Amino acid sequence: MINIGLLGFGTVGTGIFKILESRQEQLKRITGESISIKRILVKNLHKKRDVEINLDIITDNFDDILTDKDITIIIEVTGDLEDSYNYITESLKAGKHVVTANKKVASRYFEEFTDLADKMGLAFLYEGCVGGGIPVIKPLKEQLALNEIIEVKGILNGTCNYILTRMEEGLEYSEALKIAQQLGFAELDPADDVKGIDTRRKLRILGTLALQGRIQEEDILLRGISSIKAVDIDYIKRINSTVRLIGEIRSYEDGYTAIVEPVIVSQDSPFYSVCYEKNAIFLKGDNVGDLIFYGSGAGMLPTGNAVLEDVIDIITGSYRNGNLLGTRKLKNLNSNIKGEYYLRISKSCNDIANIMESIAKEILCRDECVVIMTRSMLLEDITNLLKAMEIKEEEYFLARRGE
Ligand code: HSE
């Protein structure tokens, strides 16, 4: 019998519980073990739950779980940062394997948790942190011995992708966000989704593994979709394209670039048909070539499924031992990022319009707002220009014209 301590009983925790309930027999047959959630840590003991649960297993005291010798695997899905840091470190120090879908804490303390687990000879696994139900962390780890990963990029946030798809269908931004929240895709604070912060956390994890050197959240340039308007979707549709929030890390001989940004994708791009809460992740290795991973990027059951894949790997001993993080010293080359950009500024005056015209390859509108396609230029030059014109974040939308 494998006993699990489940920390957190929100969307993902409930998904894990439901899958385990419904798959007991198959799990036993395939892993050779019965798997049971022995205790669940919650904040509020009296909260009404969506699933029927034996109240004796619920606790609001982490020590009940930490000191329980029968519990050998901890699943951490609280979604918070400070408490979960302690839960994970204490659990590993107490000799328990840890599986998490909490990107916030995994991204912040990625190296520390990985080192600690390695030192203790335990697993620290995090498939559910990236791409919801898509198995991507394990396949990426499998490529590391054989490949230099040159590029990793993807649609990594289900909520943003859902909003963008629904806006193309004519829905208002706020309405689309509300539905994404109701469907259980969004973070507790949806600003984490729409400002690109959640994508950045996932990209930090993928990039650090892929490039075998530490890439931290601060090393990744960030623009989200919170300022997008229906007018942007319309202009982008007119060039037979759509917009997606994409996180991208590229490796070069002398360093790397890392960015999360809205990208205009044409119908030829594999990202064009990635709709609603779906995610797609693209890897390029020097030997394996291109790999694409596609699936549900958010939601109770897909994410719960990813977490349980890690649990099965621990039980069957089929996870990768040892510290897989590399020690390459990587130079950040973000100041080299350039491209052609779609830029809409909602504020118009002669000065702004004139400056915009000076960088435009094409002017799409020069009325109450200014909309242009820029010529190829450094991103840094555009952002400096926006700063100099004192344009606030919510007053413009900037998207790179991609593939
Ligand atoms: N809020 C996240 C998303 C959940 O929308 O992708 C899955 O990580």
Coordinates of C-alpha atoms and ligand atoms in Angstrom, one line a residue:
M1 CA 0.0 0.0 0.0
I2 CA 1.3 3.4 -1.0
N3 CA 0.1 6.2 1.3
I4 CA 0.0 9.7 0.0
G5 CA -0.2 13.0 1.8
L6 CA -2.1 15.5 -0.4
L7 CA -1.4 19.2 0.3
G8 CA -4.1 21.4 -1.1
F9 CA -7.6 20.4 -2.1
G10 CA -8.5 23.0 -4.8
T11 CA -9.0 22.3 -8.5
V12 CA -6.0 20.1 -9.0
G13 CA -6.2 18.3 -5.7
T14 CA -9.8 17.4 -6.4
G15 CA -8.8 16.2 -9.9
I16 CA -6.2 13.9 -8.3
F17 CA -8.7 12.6 -5.8
K18 CA -11.3 11.9 -8.5
I19 CA -8.9 10.0 -10.8
L20 CA -7.5 7.9 -7.9
E21 CA -11.0 7.0 -6.8
S22 CA -12.0 5.9 -10.3
R23 CA -8.8 4.0 -11.3
Q24 CA -8.0 2.0 -8.2
E25 CA -8.3 -1.4 -9.9
Q26 CA -6.2 -0.4 -12.9
L27 CA -3.6 1.3 -10.8
K28 CA -3.2 -1.8 -8.6
R29 CA -3.0 -4.1 -11.7
I30 CA -0.4 -2.0 -13.4
T31 CA 1.8 -0.7 -10.6
G32 CA 1.3 -3.7 -8.3
E33 CA 0.3 -1.3 -5.5
S34 CA -2.8 0.1 -3.9
I35 CA -2.6 3.8 -3.8
S36 CA -4.4 5.7 -1.0
I37 CA -4.6 9.3 0.0
K38 CA -4.1 9.0 3.7
R39 CA -4.3 12.6 4.7
I40 CA -5.3 15.9 3.0
L41 CA -4.1 19.2 4.2
V42 CA -6.6 22.0 3.8
K43 CA -6.9 25.6 4.9
N44 CA -10.5 25.4 5.9
L45 CA -11.8 22.2 7.6
H46 CA -15.4 23.2 7.2
K47 CA -15.5 24.2 3.5
K48 CA -18.0 22.4 1.4
R49 CA -16.3 20.1 -1.1
D50 CA -17.4 18.9 -4.5
V51 CA -16.5 15.3 -3.8
E52 CA -17.6 13.0 -1.0
I53 CA -14.7 12.6 1.4
N54 CA -14.1 10.9 4.8
L55 CA -13.7 13.9 7.1
D56 CA -11.2 12.0 9.3
I57 CA -8.5 12.3 6.6
I58 CA -8.7 16.0 6.4
T59 CA -6.4 18.2 8.6
D60 CA -5.3 21.8 8.8
N61 CA -2.0 20.8 10.5
F62 CA 0.9 19.9 8.2
D63 CA 2.7 18.1 11.1
D64 CA 0.0 15.4 11.0
I65 CA 1.2 14.5 7.6
L66 CA 4.9 15.2 8.0
T67 CA 5.2 12.9 11.1
D68 CA 3.1 10.1 9.6
K69 CA 5.7 7.4 8.8
D70 CA 3.3 5.6 6.5
I71 CA 3.1 8.5 4.1
T72 CA 6.0 8.2 1.7
I73 CA 4.8 10.5 -1.1
I74 CA 3.7 14.1 -0.7
I75 CA 1.7 15.7 -3.5
E76 CA 1.9 19.5 -3.1
V77 CA -0.9 21.4 -5.0
T78 CA -1.6 24.3 -2.7
G79 CA -0.8 27.0 -5.3
D80 CA 0.8 29.3 -2.7
L81 CA 4.5 30.2 -2.3
E82 CA 5.7 30.6 1.3
D83 CA 3.9 27.7 3.0
S84 CA 4.5 25.4 0.1
Y85 CA 8.3 26.1 0.2
N86 CA 8.3 24.9 3.8
Y87 CA 6.1 21.9 3.0
I88 CA 8.4 20.8 0.2
T89 CA 11.7 21.2 2.0
E90 CA 10.4 19.7 5.2
S91 CA 8.9 16.7 3.3
L92 CA 12.2 16.0 1.5
K93 CA 14.2 16.4 4.7
A94 CA 11.8 13.9 6.3
G95 CA 12.6 11.3 3.6
K96 CA 9.4 11.7 1.6
H97 CA 9.2 12.0 -2.2
V98 CA 7.6 15.1 -3.5
V99 CA 5.4 15.7 -6.5
T100 CA 4.1 19.2 -7.3
A101 CA 2.0 21.0 -9.8
N102 CA 2.7 24.3 -8.1
K103 CA 4.7 26.3 -10.7
K104 CA 5.0 29.3 -8.5
V105 CA 7.1 27.5 -5.9
A106 CA 8.8 25.1 -8.3
S107 CA 10.0 27.9 -10.5
R108 CA 11.2 30.1 -7.5
Y109 CA 13.2 27.3 -5.8
F110 CA 13.8 24.9 -8.7
E111 CA 17.5 24.4 -8.1
E112 CA 17.2 24.2 -4.3
F113 CA 14.4 21.5 -4.4
T114 CA 16.3 19.6 -7.1
D115 CA 19.5 19.6 -5.1
L116 CA 17.8 18.7 -1.9
A117 CA 15.9 15.7 -3.4
D118 CA 19.2 14.6 -5.1
K119 CA 21.1 14.8 -1.8
M120 CA 18.3 12.8 0.0
G121 CA 18.1 10.2 -2.8
L122 CA 14.4 11.1 -3.3
A123 CA 12.2 12.3 -6.2
F124 CA 11.2 15.8 -6.7
L125 CA 8.9 15.7 -9.8
Y126 CA 6.9 18.4 -11.4
E127 CA 5.2 17.3 -14.7
G128 CA 2.0 19.0 -13.7
C129 CA 3.8 22.4 -13.5
V130 CA 4.1 22.8 -17.2
G131 CA 1.5 22.2 -20.0
G132 CA -1.3 20.9 -17.8
G133 CA -1.9 17.3 -18.9
I134 CA 0.8 17.3 -21.6
P135 CA 3.7 15.0 -20.8
V136 CA 6.7 17.3 -21.6
I137 CA 9.1 17.4 -18.7
K138 CA 9.8 13.7 -18.8
P139 CA 10.3 13.6 -22.6
L140 CA 12.5 16.7 -22.3
K141 CA 14.7 15.0 -19.6
E142 CA 15.0 12.0 -21.8
Q143 CA 16.5 14.1 -24.6
L144 CA 19.1 15.8 -22.5
A145 CA 21.7 13.1 -22.7
L146 CA 21.5 12.9 -26.5
N147 CA 20.9 16.5 -27.6
E148 CA 21.8 20.1 -27.2
I149 CA 18.4 21.7 -27.0
I150 CA 18.6 24.8 -29.3
E151 CA 15.1 26.1 -28.8
V152 CA 12.1 25.6 -26.6
K153 CA 8.9 27.6 -27.1
G154 CA 5.2 27.2 -26.6
I155 CA 1.8 28.3 -25.7
L156 CA 2.0 27.6 -22.0
N157 CA -1.0 29.2 -20.5
G158 CA -4.5 27.8 -21.0
T159 CA -6.3 30.8 -19.7
C160 CA -4.7 33.3 -22.1
N161 CA -5.2 30.9 -25.0
Y162 CA -8.8 30.5 -24.0
I163 CA -9.3 34.3 -23.8
L164 CA -7.6 34.9 -27.2
T165 CA -9.6 32.2 -28.9
R166 CA -12.9 33.4 -27.5
M167 CA -12.1 37.0 -28.5
E168 CA -11.6 35.8 -32.1
E169 CA -15.1 34.4 -31.8
G170 CA -16.4 37.9 -30.8
L171 CA -16.4 37.7 -27.0
E172 CA -15.3 40.6 -24.8
Y173 CA -12.0 40.1 -23.0
S174 CA -13.6 40.3 -19.5
E175 CA -16.3 37.9 -20.4
A176 CA -13.8 35.3 -21.8
L177 CA -11.7 35.7 -18.6
K178 CA -14.7 35.1 -16.5
I179 CA -15.5 31.8 -18.2
A180 CA -11.9 30.7 -18.0
Q181 CA -12.1 31.2 -14.3
Q182 CA -15.4 29.3 -14.0
L183 CA -13.9 26.4 -16.0
G184 CA -11.1 26.2 -13.4
F185 CA -8.3 27.2 -15.8
A186 CA -7.2 30.5 -14.2
E187 CA -4.9 31.1 -11.3
L188 CA -6.3 32.3 -8.0
D189 CA -5.2 35.7 -9.1
P190 CA -5.8 35.7 -12.9
A191 CA -3.3 38.6 -13.3
D192 CA -0.7 35.9 -13.1
D193 CA -2.2 34.4 -16.3
V194 CA -3.0 37.5 -18.3
K195 CA 0.2 39.4 -17.5
G196 CA 2.3 36.4 -18.7
I197 CA 3.7 35.6 -15.2
D198 CA 2.5 32.0 -15.2
T199 CA 3.9 31.4 -18.7
R200 CA 7.2 32.9 -17.5
R201 CA 7.4 30.5 -14.5
K202 CA 6.8 27.5 -16.9
L203 CA 9.3 28.8 -19.4
R204 CA 11.9 29.2 -16.6
I205 CA 11.5 25.5 -15.7
L206 CA 11.6 24.3 -19.3
G207 CA 14.5 26.6 -20.2
T208 CA 16.7 25.7 -17.3
L209 CA 16.3 22.1 -18.0
A210 CA 16.6 22.5 -21.8
L211 CA 19.7 24.7 -21.9
Q212 CA 21.4 23.1 -18.9
G213 CA 22.1 26.4 -17.1
R214 CA 20.2 28.5 -14.7
I215 CA 17.6 30.8 -16.4
Q216 CA 15.6 32.6 -13.8
E217 CA 12.3 34.4 -14.0
E218 CA 14.1 37.8 -14.1
D219 CA 16.1 36.7 -17.1
I220 CA 12.9 36.4 -19.2
L221 CA 11.4 39.5 -20.8
L222 CA 7.7 39.7 -20.1
R223 CA 4.6 41.1 -21.9
G224 CA 1.2 39.6 -21.4
I225 CA -2.2 40.0 -23.1
S226 CA -3.9 42.2 -20.5
S227 CA -4.1 45.2 -22.8
I228 CA -5.4 43.5 -25.9
K229 CA -8.6 44.9 -27.4
A230 CA -11.1 43.7 -30.0
V231 CA -9.6 46.1 -32.5
D232 CA -6.2 44.3 -32.3
I233 CA -7.9 40.9 -33.0
D234 CA -9.6 42.5 -36.0
Y235 CA -6.5 44.0 -37.5
I236 CA -4.6 40.7 -37.0
K237 CA -7.4 38.7 -38.6
R238 CA -7.1 40.9 -41.7
I239 CA -3.7 39.5 -42.4
N240 CA -5.0 35.9 -42.0
S241 CA -3.3 35.5 -38.7
T242 CA -4.1 35.2 -35.1
V243 CA -2.4 36.1 -31.8
R244 CA -1.0 33.7 -29.2
L245 CA 0.9 34.3 -26.0
I246 CA 4.2 32.5 -26.6
G247 CA 7.2 31.8 -24.3
E248 CA 10.4 31.3 -26.1
I249 CA 14.0 30.5 -25.2
R250 CA 16.6 30.2 -27.9
S251 CA 20.2 29.1 -27.5
Y252 CA 23.0 30.8 -29.4
E253 CA 26.7 30.1 -29.5
D254 CA 27.4 33.0 -27.2
G255 CA 24.3 32.9 -25.0
Y256 CA 20.5 32.8 -25.1
T257 CA 17.4 34.9 -25.5
A258 CA 14.3 34.4 -23.3
I259 CA 10.9 36.1 -23.7
V260 CA 7.2 35.8 -23.1
E261 CA 5.2 37.9 -25.5
P262 CA 2.1 38.0 -27.7
V263 CA 3.1 36.7 -31.2
I264 CA 1.1 37.1 -34.4
V265 CA 1.0 33.6 -36.0
S266 CA -0.1 32.9 -39.5
Q267 CA -2.1 30.0 -40.7
D268 CA 1.1 28.1 -41.6
S269 CA 2.2 28.1 -38.0
P270 CA 1.6 25.0 -35.8
F271 CA 0.4 27.4 -33.1
Y272 CA -2.4 28.8 -35.3
S273 CA -4.8 25.9 -34.6
V274 CA -4.0 25.6 -30.9
C275 CA -7.3 26.9 -29.5
Y276 CA -9.1 27.4 -26.2
E277 CA -7.2 26.0 -23.2
K278 CA -5.0 23.8 -25.3
N279 CA -1.2 24.3 -25.0
A280 CA 1.5 23.3 -27.5
I281 CA 5.2 23.1 -26.7
F282 CA 8.0 22.9 -29.4
L283 CA 11.5 21.6 -28.7
K284 CA 14.4 21.6 -31.1
G285 CA 17.4 19.3 -30.4
D286 CA 20.5 19.1 -32.5
N287 CA 20.0 15.4 -33.0
V288 CA 16.3 14.7 -32.6
G289 CA 15.2 17.7 -34.6
D290 CA 11.8 19.1 -34.0
L291 CA 9.4 17.8 -31.4
I292 CA 5.9 19.1 -30.7
F293 CA 3.8 18.3 -27.7
Y294 CA 0.1 19.2 -27.7
G295 CA -2.8 18.8 -25.3
S296 CA -4.9 20.3 -22.5
G297 CA -2.9 23.0 -20.8
A298 CA -5.1 23.5 -17.8
G299 CA -8.0 22.0 -15.9
M300 CA -8.8 19.7 -13.0
L301 CA -8.4 16.3 -14.7
P302 CA -5.6 16.9 -17.2
T303 CA -3.4 18.5 -14.5
G304 CA -4.4 15.8 -11.9
N305 CA -3.4 13.2 -14.5
A306 CA 0.0 14.7 -15.0
V307 CA 0.6 14.7 -11.2
L308 CA -0.3 11.1 -11.0
E309 CA 2.0 10.2 -13.8
D310 CA 4.8 11.3 -11.6
V311 CA 3.4 9.4 -8.7
I312 CA 3.3 6.2 -10.8
D313 CA 6.9 6.8 -11.8
I314 CA 8.0 7.0 -8.2
I315 CA 6.1 3.8 -7.3
T316 CA 7.5 1.9 -10.3
G317 CA 10.9 3.4 -9.9
S318 CA 10.9 4.7 -13.4
Y319 CA 11.8 8.4 -12.8
R320 CA 15.2 9.7 -13.6
N321 CA 17.5 9.7 -10.6
G322 CA 20.1 12.3 -9.9
N323 CA 20.3 16.0 -10.5
L324 CA 19.6 16.7 -14.2
L325 CA 20.2 20.4 -14.0
G326 CA 23.3 21.6 -15.8
T327 CA 25.9 24.1 -14.7
R328 CA 26.4 26.0 -17.9
K329 CA 27.1 29.7 -17.5
L330 CA 24.7 31.4 -19.9
K331 CA 24.9 34.9 -21.2
N332 CA 21.6 36.7 -21.6
L333 CA 21.3 38.2 -25.1
N334 CA 17.8 39.7 -24.7
S335 CA 18.9 43.1 -25.9
N336 CA 19.5 41.5 -29.3
I337 CA 15.8 40.5 -29.7
K338 CA 14.4 42.1 -32.9
G339 CA 11.5 41.7 -35.3
E340 CA 8.6 43.4 -37.0
Y341 CA 5.9 44.3 -34.6
Y342 CA 2.2 45.2 -34.6
L343 CA 1.8 48.2 -32.3
R344 CA -1.5 49.9 -31.3
I345 CA -1.4 52.9 -29.0
S346 CA -4.8 54.0 -27.7
K347 CA -3.7 57.5 -27.1
S348 CA -3.3 59.8 -30.1
C349 CA -1.8 63.2 -30.6
N350 CA 0.3 64.5 -33.5
D351 CA 3.6 63.9 -31.7
I352 CA 2.8 60.2 -31.0
A353 CA 1.5 59.7 -34.5
N354 CA 4.6 61.3 -36.1
I355 CA 7.0 59.2 -34.0
M356 CA 5.0 56.0 -34.8
E357 CA 5.1 56.9 -38.5
S358 CA 8.9 57.2 -38.3
I359 CA 9.2 53.5 -37.3
A360 CA 6.3 52.2 -39.4
K361 CA 6.5 49.9 -42.4
E362 CA 2.7 50.2 -42.7
I363 CA 0.2 52.5 -41.0
L364 CA -3.1 50.7 -40.3
C365 CA -4.9 53.5 -38.5
R366 CA -4.3 57.1 -37.5
D367 CA -7.5 58.2 -35.9
E368 CA -8.4 58.0 -32.2
C369 CA -5.8 55.4 -31.9
V370 CA -2.6 54.7 -33.9
V371 CA -2.0 51.3 -35.3
I372 CA 1.2 50.3 -37.2
M373 CA 3.3 47.4 -38.4
T374 CA 6.8 48.4 -37.6
R375 CA 9.8 47.8 -39.8
S376 CA 12.3 45.3 -38.4
M377 CA 13.8 46.7 -35.3
L378 CA 15.2 46.0 -31.8
L379 CA 12.5 45.3 -29.3
E380 CA 14.5 47.4 -26.8
D381 CA 14.2 50.4 -29.2
I382 CA 10.4 50.1 -29.3
T383 CA 10.1 49.8 -25.5
N384 CA 12.4 52.8 -25.0
L385 CA 10.3 54.8 -27.4
L386 CA 7.1 53.9 -25.6
K387 CA 8.7 54.9 -22.3
A388 CA 9.9 58.2 -23.8
M389 CA 6.4 58.9 -25.1
E390 CA 5.1 58.1 -21.5
I391 CA 2.7 55.5 -22.9
K392 CA 1.5 53.4 -20.0
E393 CA 1.3 49.5 -20.2
E394 CA -2.5 49.5 -20.5
E395 CA -2.5 52.1 -23.3
Y396 CA -0.7 50.0 -25.9
F397 CA -0.6 46.5 -27.3
L398 CA 2.6 45.2 -28.9
A399 CA 2.8 41.8 -30.7
R400 CA 5.8 40.4 -32.6
R401 CA 5.0 39.3 -36.1
G402 CA 6.1 35.7 -35.9
E403 CA 6.1 32.7 -38.1
Ligands
HSE1 N1 -3.7 29.0 -14.9 C1 -2.9 28.0 -15.6 C2 -3.3 28.1 -17.1 C3 -3.2 26.7 -15.0 O1 -4.2 28.7 -17.4 O2 -2.5 27.5 -17.9 C4 -2.4 25.5 -15.6 O3 -1.1 25.7 -15.3

